[in-house]
PDB file of C-alpha atoms in Angstrom:
ATOM      1  CA  MET W  19       9.972  43.752  21.797  1.00 42.00           C
ATOM      2  CA  GLU W  20      11.693  41.418  19.356  1.00 46.00           C
ATOM      3  CA  ASP W  21      13.551  42.698  16.314  1.00 50.00           C
ATOM      4  CA  ASN W  22      11.444  42.195  13.173  1.00 48.00           C
ATOM      5  CA  ASN W  23      14.487  41.012  11.228  1.00 54.00           C
ATOM      6  CA  LYS W  24      16.105  38.694  13.739  1.00 57.00           C
ATOM      7  CA  VAL W  25      15.032  36.626  16.678  1.00 53.00           C
ATOM      8  CA  THR W  26      17.371  34.649  18.896  1.00 53.00           C
ATOM      9  CA  ARG W  27      16.053  31.912  21.151  1.00 52.00           C
ATOM     10  CA  LYS W  28      17.544  29.322  23.445  1.00 50.00           C
ATOM     11  CA  TYR W  29      16.058  25.859  23.668  1.00 47.00           C
ATOM     12  CA  HIS W  30      16.869  23.519  26.527  1.00 43.00           C
ATOM     13  CA  GLN W  31      16.732  19.819  25.775  1.00 44.00           C
ATOM     14  CA  LYS W  32      17.528  16.882  27.938  1.00 38.00           C
ATOM     15  CA  GLY W  33      20.156  14.781  26.185  1.00 35.00           C
ATOM     16  CA  THR W  34      22.376  11.903  27.141  1.00 31.00           C
ATOM     17  CA  ASN W  35      24.726  14.240  28.982  1.00 30.00           C
ATOM     18  CA  GLY W  36      22.036  16.215  30.764  1.00 31.00           C
ATOM     19  CA  SER W  37      20.667  19.608  29.725  1.00 30.00           C
ATOM     20  CA  ARG W  38      21.770  21.061  26.400  1.00 38.00           C
ATOM     21  CA  THR W  39      21.179  24.591  25.124  1.00 40.00           C
ATOM     22  CA  ASP W  40      20.803  25.246  21.394  1.00 64.00           C
ATOM     23  CA  ARG W  41      20.998  28.845  20.247  1.00 89.00           C
ATOM     24  CA  VAL W  42      18.797  29.326  17.193  1.00 93.00           C
ATOM     25  CA  VAL W  43      18.886  32.620  15.303  1.00 95.00           C
ATOM     26  CA  VAL W  44      16.064  33.343  12.869  1.00 97.00           C
ATOM     27  CA  ARG W  45      16.729  36.174  10.440  1.00 97.00           C
ATOM     28  CA  ASN W  46      15.575  37.473   7.073  1.00 97.00           C
ATOM     29  CA  PHE W  47      16.794  35.722   3.953  1.00 98.00           C
ATOM     30  CA  GLU W  48      19.877  37.149   2.254  1.00 97.00           C
ATOM     31  CA  SER W  49      21.011  36.390  -1.294  1.00 96.00           C
ATOM     32  CA  ALA W  50      24.089  34.540  -0.005  1.00 97.00           C
ATOM     33  CA  ASP W  51      21.760  32.067   1.731  1.00 97.00           C
ATOM     34  CA  TYR W  52      20.304  30.758  -1.518  1.00 97.00           C
ATOM     35  CA  PRO W  53      22.493  27.622  -1.942  1.00 97.00           C
ATOM     36  CA  ASP W  54      21.708  26.477   1.611  1.00 97.00           C
ATOM     37  CA  VAL W  55      18.012  27.302   1.278  1.00 98.00           C
ATOM     38  CA  GLU W  56      17.767  25.427  -2.015  1.00 97.00           C
ATOM     39  CA  ARG W  57      19.534  22.379  -0.577  1.00 97.00           C
ATOM     40  CA  ILE W  58      17.377  22.262   2.560  1.00 97.00           C
ATOM     41  CA  PHE W  59      14.192  22.755   0.547  1.00 97.00           C
ATOM     42  CA  ILE W  60      15.057  20.018  -1.972  1.00 97.00           C
ATOM     43  CA  ASP W  61      16.193  17.554   0.705  1.00 96.00           C
ATOM     44  CA  GLY W  62      13.007  18.112   2.693  1.00 95.00           C
ATOM     45  CA  LEU W  63      10.858  17.710  -0.390  1.00 93.00           C
ATOM     46  CA  MET W  64      12.559  14.497  -1.475  1.00 95.00           C
ATOM     47  CA  GLU W  65      11.846  13.010   1.959  1.00 93.00           C
ATOM     48  CA  MET W  66       8.205  13.140   0.911  1.00 91.00           C
ATOM     49  CA  VAL W  67       8.815  10.366  -1.640  1.00 91.00           C
ATOM     50  CA  PRO W  68       9.200   7.416   0.780  1.00 88.00           C
ATOM     51  CA  ASP W  69       6.878   9.137   3.255  1.00 86.00           C
ATOM     52  CA  THR W  70       4.084   9.150   0.692  1.00 83.00           C
ATOM     53  CA  ALA W  71       4.890   5.832  -0.962  1.00 80.00           C
ATOM     54  CA  PHE W  72       5.247   3.730   2.172  1.00 78.00           C
ATOM     55  CA  ARG W  73       4.209   5.465   5.407  1.00 72.00           C
ATOM     56  CA  GLY W  74       1.179   6.978   3.698  1.00 68.00           C
ATOM     57  CA  LEU W  75      -0.098   3.609   2.560  1.00 68.00           C
ATOM     58  CA  LYS W  76      -1.575   2.720   5.939  1.00 69.00           C
ATOM     59  CA  HIS W  77      -3.589   5.960   5.906  1.00 59.00           C
ATOM     60  CA  HIS W  78      -5.460   4.941   2.757  1.00 57.00           C
ATOM     61  CA  PRO W  79      -7.433   1.715   3.349  1.00 54.00           C
ATOM     62  CA  GLU W  80      -9.094   2.082  -0.037  1.00 52.00           C
ATOM     63  CA  SER W  81      -5.681   1.772  -1.698  1.00 53.00           C
ATOM     64  CA  LEU W  82      -4.808  -1.219   0.460  1.00 50.00           C
ATOM     65  CA  LEU W  83      -8.023  -2.943  -0.611  1.00 51.00           C
ATOM     66  CA  LEU W  84      -7.294  -2.202  -4.252  1.00 51.00           C
ATOM     67  CA  TYR W  85      -3.728  -3.527  -4.015  1.00 49.00           C
ATOM     68  CA  ALA W  86      -4.981  -6.586  -2.135  1.00 52.00           C
ATOM     69  CA  ALA W  87      -7.377  -7.267  -5.000  1.00 51.00           C
ATOM     70  CA  MET W  88      -4.520  -6.833  -7.490  1.00 51.00           C
ATOM     71  CA  THR W  89      -2.449  -9.416  -5.605  1.00 51.00           C
ATOM     72  CA  SER W  90      -5.259 -11.811  -4.669  1.00 50.00           C
ATOM     73  CA  ASN W  91      -4.823 -15.566  -4.909  1.00 51.00           C
ATOM     74  CA  GLN W  92      -6.741 -15.679  -8.156  1.00 52.00           C
ATOM     75  CA  ASP W  93      -4.558 -13.007  -9.745  1.00 51.00           C
ATOM     76  CA  ILE W  94      -1.434 -14.723  -8.440  1.00 51.00           C
ATOM     77  CA  VAL W  95      -2.549 -17.988 -10.098  1.00 52.00           C
ATOM     78  CA  VAL W  96      -3.252 -16.180 -13.373  1.00 51.00           C
ATOM     79  CA  CYS W  97       0.166 -14.518 -13.182  1.00 50.00           C
ATOM     80  CA  PHE W  98       1.857 -17.856 -12.559  1.00 45.00           C
ATOM     81  CA  ILE W  99       0.035 -19.486 -15.480  1.00 55.00           C
ATOM     82  CA  ALA W 100       0.947 -16.582 -17.770  1.00 55.00           C
ATOM     83  CA  THR W 101       4.608 -16.322 -16.763  1.00 54.00           C
ATOM     84  CA  LYS W 102       5.276 -19.911 -15.637  1.00 53.00           C
ATOM     85  CA  SER W 103       7.673 -18.347 -13.161  1.00 55.00           C
ATOM     86  CA  PHE W 104       7.306 -18.645  -9.417  1.00 50.00           C
ATOM     87  CA  LEU W 105       9.852 -15.849  -8.915  1.00 53.00           C
ATOM     88  CA  LEU W 106       7.993 -13.367 -11.127  1.00 51.00           C
ATOM     89  CA  THR W 107       4.732 -14.265  -9.436  1.00 51.00           C
ATOM     90  CA  CYS W 108       6.211 -13.547  -5.997  1.00 58.00           C
ATOM     91  CA  LEU W 109       7.460 -10.179  -7.266  1.00 62.00           C
ATOM     92  CA  VAL W 110       3.944  -8.853  -7.959  1.00 62.00           C
ATOM     93  CA  PRO W 111       3.466  -7.283  -4.456  1.00 69.00           C
ATOM     94  CA  LEU W 112       6.967  -5.781  -4.697  1.00 74.00           C
ATOM     95  CA  ALA W 113       6.079  -4.338  -8.097  1.00 76.00           C
ATOM     96  CA  VAL W 114       3.096  -2.563  -6.528  1.00 77.00           C
ATOM     97  CA  LEU W 115       5.348  -0.923  -3.911  1.00 80.00           C
ATOM     98  CA  CYS W 116       7.891   0.038  -6.566  1.00 84.00           C
ATOM     99  CA  ALA W 117       5.105   1.636  -8.606  1.00 83.00           C
ATOM    100  CA  ARG W 118       4.046   3.676  -5.562  1.00 84.00           C
ATOM    101  CA  TYR W 119       7.631   4.853  -5.080  1.00 88.00           C
ATOM    102  CA  TYR W 120       8.064   5.668  -8.785  1.00 90.00           C
ATOM    103  CA  TYR W 121       4.897   7.739  -9.042  1.00 87.00           C
ATOM    104  CA  SER W 122       5.481   9.448  -5.693  1.00 88.00           C
ATOM    105  CA  ARG W 123       8.939  10.490  -6.877  1.00 92.00           C
ATOM    106  CA  ARG W 124       7.558  11.604 -10.217  1.00 90.00           C
ATOM    107  CA  VAL W 125       4.952  13.831  -8.585  1.00 89.00           C
ATOM    108  CA  VAL W 126       7.419  15.299  -6.074  1.00 91.00           C
ATOM    109  CA  LEU W 127       9.928  16.103  -8.834  1.00 93.00           C
ATOM    110  CA  GLY W 128       7.151  17.776 -10.814  1.00 90.00           C
ATOM    111  CA  TYR W 129       6.197  19.824  -7.769  1.00 91.00           C
ATOM    112  CA  LEU W 130       9.872  20.765  -7.268  1.00 93.00           C
ATOM    113  CA  GLU W 131      10.203  22.013 -10.839  1.00 93.00           C
ATOM    114  CA  ARG W 132       7.027  24.033 -10.402  1.00 92.00           C
ATOM    115  CA  ALA W 133       8.433  25.612  -7.225  1.00 94.00           C
ATOM    116  CA  LYS W 134      11.696  26.516  -8.970  1.00 94.00           C
ATOM    117  CA  LEU W 135       9.757  28.263 -11.718  1.00 93.00           C
ATOM    118  CA  THR W 136       7.776  30.301  -9.200  1.00 93.00           C
ATOM    119  CA  ASP W 137       8.694  31.459  -5.690  1.00 95.00           C
ATOM    120  CA  MET W 138      11.776  29.315  -4.996  1.00 96.00           C
ATOM    121  CA  GLY W 139      13.405  30.442  -8.222  1.00 94.00           C
ATOM    122  CA  ASP W 140      13.098  34.113  -7.251  1.00 96.00           C
ATOM    123  CA  ILE W 141      13.000  34.287  -3.467  1.00 97.00           C
ATOM    124  CA  GLU W 142      13.898  37.959  -3.221  1.00 96.00           C
ATOM    125  CA  GLY W 143      11.337  39.023  -5.819  1.00 95.00           C
ATOM    126  CA  HIS W 144       8.588  36.809  -4.443  1.00 95.00           C
ATOM    127  CA  TYR W 145       9.031  37.219  -0.699  1.00 97.00           C
ATOM    128  CA  MET W 146      11.329  40.124   0.144  1.00 97.00           C
ATOM    129  CA  THR W 147       9.874  43.070  -1.767  1.00 95.00           C
ATOM    130  CA  THR W 148       6.451  43.482  -0.174  1.00 92.00           C
ATOM    131  CA  PRO W 149       5.401  43.922   3.471  1.00 93.00           C
ATOM    132  CA  ASP W 150       2.883  41.064   3.308  1.00 94.00           C
ATOM    133  CA  SER W 151       5.448  38.326   2.650  1.00 96.00           C
ATOM    134  CA  CYS W 152       8.856  37.236   3.889  1.00 98.00           C
ATOM    135  CA  LEU W 153      11.235  34.288   3.967  1.00 98.00           C
ATOM    136  CA  TRP W 154      13.475  33.558   6.947  1.00 98.00           C
ATOM    137  CA  VAL W 155      16.374  31.249   7.628  1.00 98.00           C
ATOM    138  CA  ALA W 156      17.335  29.612  10.903  1.00 97.00           C
ATOM    139  CA  VAL W 157      21.003  29.729  11.825  1.00 97.00           C
ATOM    140  CA  LEU W 158      22.502  27.278  14.298  1.00 95.00           C
ATOM    141  CA  GLU W 159      26.195  27.224  15.187  1.00 91.00           C
ATOM    142  CA  GLY W 160      26.939  29.549  12.264  1.00 93.00           C
ATOM    143  CA  SER W 161      25.187  27.496   9.588  1.00 95.00           C
ATOM    144  CA  VAL W 162      21.832  27.912   7.853  1.00 97.00           C
ATOM    145  CA  VAL W 163      19.810  24.883   8.958  1.00 97.00           C
ATOM    146  CA  GLY W 164      16.179  25.783   8.302  1.00 97.00           C
ATOM    147  CA  VAL W 165      13.823  27.857   6.208  1.00 98.00           C
ATOM    148  CA  VAL W 166      10.253  29.092   6.375  1.00 98.00           C
ATOM    149  CA  ALA W 167       8.186  31.615   4.442  1.00 98.00           C
ATOM    150  CA  ALA W 168       4.953  33.508   4.934  1.00 97.00           C
ATOM    151  CA  HIS W 169       2.701  35.313   2.504  1.00 96.00           C
ATOM    152  CA  ALA W 170      -0.741  36.870   2.670  1.00 95.00           C
ATOM    153  CA  LEU W 171      -3.531  34.784   1.131  1.00 89.00           C
ATOM    154  CA  ARG W 172      -5.113  36.648  -1.748  1.00 83.00           C
ATOM    155  CA  GLY W 173      -8.455  34.906  -1.574  1.00 75.00           C
ATOM    156  CA  GLU W 174      -8.794  35.023   2.209  1.00 76.00           C
ATOM    157  CA  ALA W 175      -8.561  38.500   3.724  1.00 80.00           C
ATOM    158  CA  GLY W 176      -6.829  38.713   7.069  1.00 90.00           C
ATOM    159  CA  SER W 177      -4.985  35.409   6.703  1.00 94.00           C
ATOM    160  CA  VAL W 178      -1.323  34.644   6.144  1.00 96.00           C
ATOM    161  CA  GLU W 179       0.053  31.261   5.092  1.00 96.00           C
ATOM    162  CA  LEU W 180       3.015  29.516   6.682  1.00 97.00           C
ATOM    163  CA  HIS W 181       4.856  28.095   3.699  1.00 94.00           C
ATOM    164  CA  ARG W 182       8.011  26.196   2.686  1.00 96.00           C
ATOM    165  CA  MET W 183       9.063  25.112   6.180  1.00 97.00           C
ATOM    166  CA  SER W 184      11.987  22.710   6.145  1.00 96.00           C
ATOM    167  CA  VAL W 185      14.757  21.861   8.597  1.00 97.00           C
ATOM    168  CA  ASP W 186      18.076  20.168   7.873  1.00 96.00           C
ATOM    169  CA  ARG W 187      17.727  16.554   9.035  1.00 93.00           C
ATOM    170  CA  PRO W 188      20.827  16.494  11.321  1.00 93.00           C
ATOM    171  CA  CYS W 189      19.530  19.586  13.148  1.00 93.00           C
ATOM    172  CA  ARG W 190      16.009  18.410  13.927  1.00 91.00           C
ATOM    173  CA  HIS W 191      14.741  18.039  17.487  1.00 90.00           C
ATOM    174  CA  ARG W 192      16.832  21.044  18.498  1.00 92.00           C
ATOM    175  CA  GLY W 193      14.103  23.704  18.442  1.00 94.00           C
ATOM    176  CA  VAL W 194      14.758  24.915  14.892  1.00 96.00           C
ATOM    177  CA  GLY W 195      11.283  24.181  13.519  1.00 96.00           C
ATOM    178  CA  PHE W 196       9.655  25.690  16.593  1.00 96.00           C
ATOM    179  CA  ALA W 197      11.704  28.888  16.232  1.00 96.00           C
ATOM    180  CA  LEU W 198      10.766  29.196  12.567  1.00 97.00           C
ATOM    181  CA  GLY W 199       7.085  28.677  13.332  1.00 96.00           C
ATOM    182  CA  ARG W 200       7.177  31.266  16.104  1.00 95.00           C
ATOM    183  CA  LYS W 201       8.730  33.756  13.694  1.00 97.00           C
ATOM    184  CA  VAL W 202       5.774  33.405  11.333  1.00 97.00           C
ATOM    185  CA  LEU W 203       3.347  33.885  14.228  1.00 96.00           C
ATOM    186  CA  GLN W 204       5.249  37.002  15.273  1.00 95.00           C
ATOM    187  CA  PHE W 205       5.089  38.282  11.680  1.00 96.00           C
ATOM    188  CA  ALA W 206       1.310  37.765  11.627  1.00 96.00           C
ATOM    189  CA  ALA W 207       0.804  39.416  15.028  1.00 94.00           C
ATOM    190  CA  ASP W 208       2.912  42.458  14.149  1.00 94.00           C
ATOM    191  CA  ARG W 209       0.879  43.047  10.978  1.00 93.00           C
ATOM    192  CA  GLY W 210      -2.517  42.469  12.495  1.00 93.00           C
ATOM    193  CA  TYR W 211      -3.480  39.306  10.651  1.00 94.00           C
ATOM    194  CA  LEU W 212      -6.470  37.440  12.037  1.00 94.00           C
ATOM    195  CA  SER W 213      -5.217  33.931  11.325  1.00 95.00           C
ATOM    196  CA  VAL W 214      -2.274  31.858  10.130  1.00 97.00           C
ATOM    197  CA  VAL W 215      -2.939  28.808   7.979  1.00 96.00           C
ATOM    198  CA  LEU W 216      -0.825  26.009   6.587  1.00 96.00           C
ATOM    199  CA  GLY W 217      -1.323  22.833   4.616  1.00 94.00           C
ATOM    200  CA  THR W 218       0.703  19.649   4.589  1.00 93.00           C
ATOM    201  CA  THR W 219       0.646  16.254   2.935  1.00 88.00           C
ATOM    202  CA  ALA W 220       3.306  14.907   5.332  1.00 86.00           C
ATOM    203  CA  TYR W 221       2.486  11.704   7.199  1.00 84.00           C
ATOM    204  CA  SER W 222       5.383  12.098   9.633  1.00 85.00           C
ATOM    205  CA  PRO W 223       3.985  12.341  13.188  1.00 89.00           C
ATOM    206  CA  ALA W 224       6.803  14.756  14.126  1.00 90.00           C
ATOM    207  CA  ALA W 225       5.573  17.354  11.627  1.00 92.00           C
ATOM    208  CA  HIS W 226       2.035  17.282  12.995  1.00 94.00           C
ATOM    209  CA  ARG W 227       3.278  17.420  16.599  1.00 94.00           C
ATOM    210  CA  LEU W 228       5.267  20.559  15.749  1.00 95.00           C
ATOM    211  CA  TYR W 229       2.218  22.347  14.331  1.00 95.00           C
ATOM    212  CA  GLN W 230       0.119  21.367  17.322  1.00 95.00           C
ATOM    213  CA  THR W 231       2.832  22.462  19.756  1.00 94.00           C
ATOM    214  CA  LEU W 232       2.885  25.859  18.064  1.00 94.00           C
ATOM    215  CA  GLY W 233      -0.858  26.089  18.695  1.00 94.00           C
ATOM    216  CA  PHE W 234      -2.284  25.176  15.293  1.00 96.00           C
ATOM    217  CA  ARG W 235      -5.387  22.998  15.095  1.00 95.00           C
ATOM    218  CA  CYS W 236      -6.357  20.738  12.232  1.00 95.00           C
ATOM    219  CA  VAL W 237      -9.545  22.091  10.676  1.00 95.00           C
ATOM    220  CA  GLY W 238      -9.963  19.634   7.823  1.00 94.00           C
ATOM    221  CA  ILE W 239      -8.471  16.861   5.716  1.00 91.00           C
ATOM    222  CA  THR W 240      -8.783  16.601   1.951  1.00 86.00           C
ATOM    223  CA  LYS W 241      -8.640  12.969   0.831  1.00 81.00           C
ATOM    224  CA  GLY W 242      -7.187  12.334  -2.610  1.00 73.00           C
ATOM    225  CA  TYR W 243      -5.577  15.778  -2.726  1.00 76.00           C
ATOM    226  CA  ALA W 244      -4.355  16.815  -6.181  1.00 74.00           C
ATOM    227  CA  THR W 245      -0.770  17.940  -5.600  1.00 75.00           C
ATOM    228  CA  PRO W 246       0.320  20.737  -7.975  1.00 72.00           C
ATOM    229  CA  GLY W 247       2.276  19.076 -10.777  1.00 62.00           C
ATOM    230  CA  VAL W 248       0.207  15.895 -10.824  1.00 66.00           C
ATOM    231  CA  SER W 249      -0.899  14.865 -14.315  1.00 69.00           C
ATOM    232  CA  ARG W 250      -3.889  12.965 -12.903  1.00 69.00           C
ATOM    233  CA  SER W 251      -3.251  10.054 -15.264  1.00 78.00           C
ATOM    234  CA  VAL W 252      -4.905   6.744 -14.398  1.00 76.00           C
ATOM    235  CA  LEU W 253      -1.635   5.255 -13.109  1.00 76.00           C
ATOM    236  CA  GLU W 254      -0.824   8.317 -10.986  1.00 79.00           C
ATOM    237  CA  GLN W 255      -4.272   8.213  -9.438  1.00 75.00           C
ATOM    238  CA  LEU W 256      -3.801   4.495  -8.800  1.00 74.00           C
ATOM    239  CA  PHE W 257      -0.361   4.628  -7.213  1.00 76.00           C
ATOM    240  CA  TYR W 258      -0.151   8.183  -5.823  1.00 80.00           C
ATOM    241  CA  ARG W 259      -2.738   9.220  -3.288  1.00 80.00           C
ATOM    242  CA  VAL W 260      -2.285  11.668  -0.420  1.00 83.00           C
ATOM    243  CA  SER W 261      -4.318  13.448   2.224  1.00 85.00           C
ATOM    244  CA  HIS W 262      -3.912  17.190   2.656  1.00 89.00           C
ATOM    245  CA  HIS W 263      -4.186  18.365   6.276  1.00 93.00           C
ATOM    246  CA  HIS W 264      -5.409  21.931   6.794  1.00 95.00           C
ATOM    247  CA  TYR W 265      -4.183  23.718   9.927  1.00 97.00           C
ATOM    248  CA  ARG W 266      -5.249  27.091  11.309  1.00 96.00           C
ATOM    249  CA  MET W 267      -4.156  29.368  14.119  1.00 94.00           C
ATOM    250  CA  ASP W 268      -6.540  32.125  15.240  1.00 93.00           C
ATOM    251  CA  MET W 269      -4.330  35.014  16.268  1.00 89.00           C
ATOM    252  CA  ILE W 270      -6.722  36.180  19.001  1.00 79.00           C
ATOM    253  CA  VAL W 271      -6.330  32.791  20.683  1.00 64.00           C
ATOM    254  CA  HIS W 272      -2.562  32.929  20.143  1.00 62.00           C
ATOM    255  CA  LYS W 273      -2.299  36.363  21.779  1.00 58.00           C
ATOM    256  CA  THR W 274      -4.442  35.243  24.714  1.00 55.00           C
ATOM    257  CA  ASN W 275      -2.278  32.147  25.269  1.00 60.00           C
ATOM    258  CA  THR W 276       0.915  34.181  24.938  1.00 58.00           C
ATOM    259  CA  HIS W 277      -0.212  36.740  27.499  1.00 52.00           C
ATOM    260  CA  SER W 278      -1.317  34.046  29.928  1.00 53.00           C
ATOM    261  CA  GLN W 279       2.195  32.567  29.874  1.00 54.00           C
ATOM    262  CA  HIS W 280       3.779  35.818  31.030  1.00 51.00           C
TER     263      HIS W 280
END
C-alpha cells in the first residue's frame, strides 16, 4: 500500500547511453515549495501563448478562412493603394499573426491573474485543509520539478478534477507528468470517487499522449471555448480562439486495468 503523502517511482527510459532510471518522488505541498510551484505554474501557463497563437491555428479552419479573406488579393491591392507602400502591404499577414500572439498573451495573463487571486494565491487554504482536495509536487534529484492538484467537483457528485498540472520543461520526458497523474488517480481511488476528469486547451500532442497513457479518454471538445479572464471583445473573439478538450477516467475501469497488470 502506498503512503498517502508520498509516492516514489522509478522510470526506465532508453537514452543515448542505454537505460536510464529517474527517481521521481511525489509528495504533498509544503509552504517552502511555493516559489518553485509558482515558477513552474507560470512558465507552463506562458507556454500556452505561442501554443495557442501558432500551433492552434491549424486546428481552426474557420479562422484560417477568415484570415485568408482578410489578406486576399483584393484586400492587398486596397492596402497598397491606401498606403502606397509595398513593404507595409507585405506586412499584413505578419500583422495577423502578431495580433494572434498579442491577444493570446493578453488572455493568458488575465487567466494567470485570476488564478493568483483564487487557488494559486492561497494553496494551503484552497487545497490542503479539506480531505476532498490536495496539491502535490514532484521532486527529482532534490528539486521540485512538477505540480498537480485535485479537488472534488461541486456540481458533479462522485467526480474529482485533475487540475494545475505542470512540469518544468528541462525535466519532461522523464516520467514526472506520469507520476503526478498517477498520484491523482491514487487519491481518487483511496477516497472512493467514481471518476476523474480534466480539461485542457493545450494543442501540444505530448500533453494529450500523457492523458491517454494514464488511461483518460476524450469525451468531448468545446469549440470556441471561453477561457476564464477573456473579455469576449470583438478583437479577442477574432484573434483568440481555442478548443477545450474534456477527458474522463472511470475509476472502475482504472481499477480493473490496474488489477489485470498485477
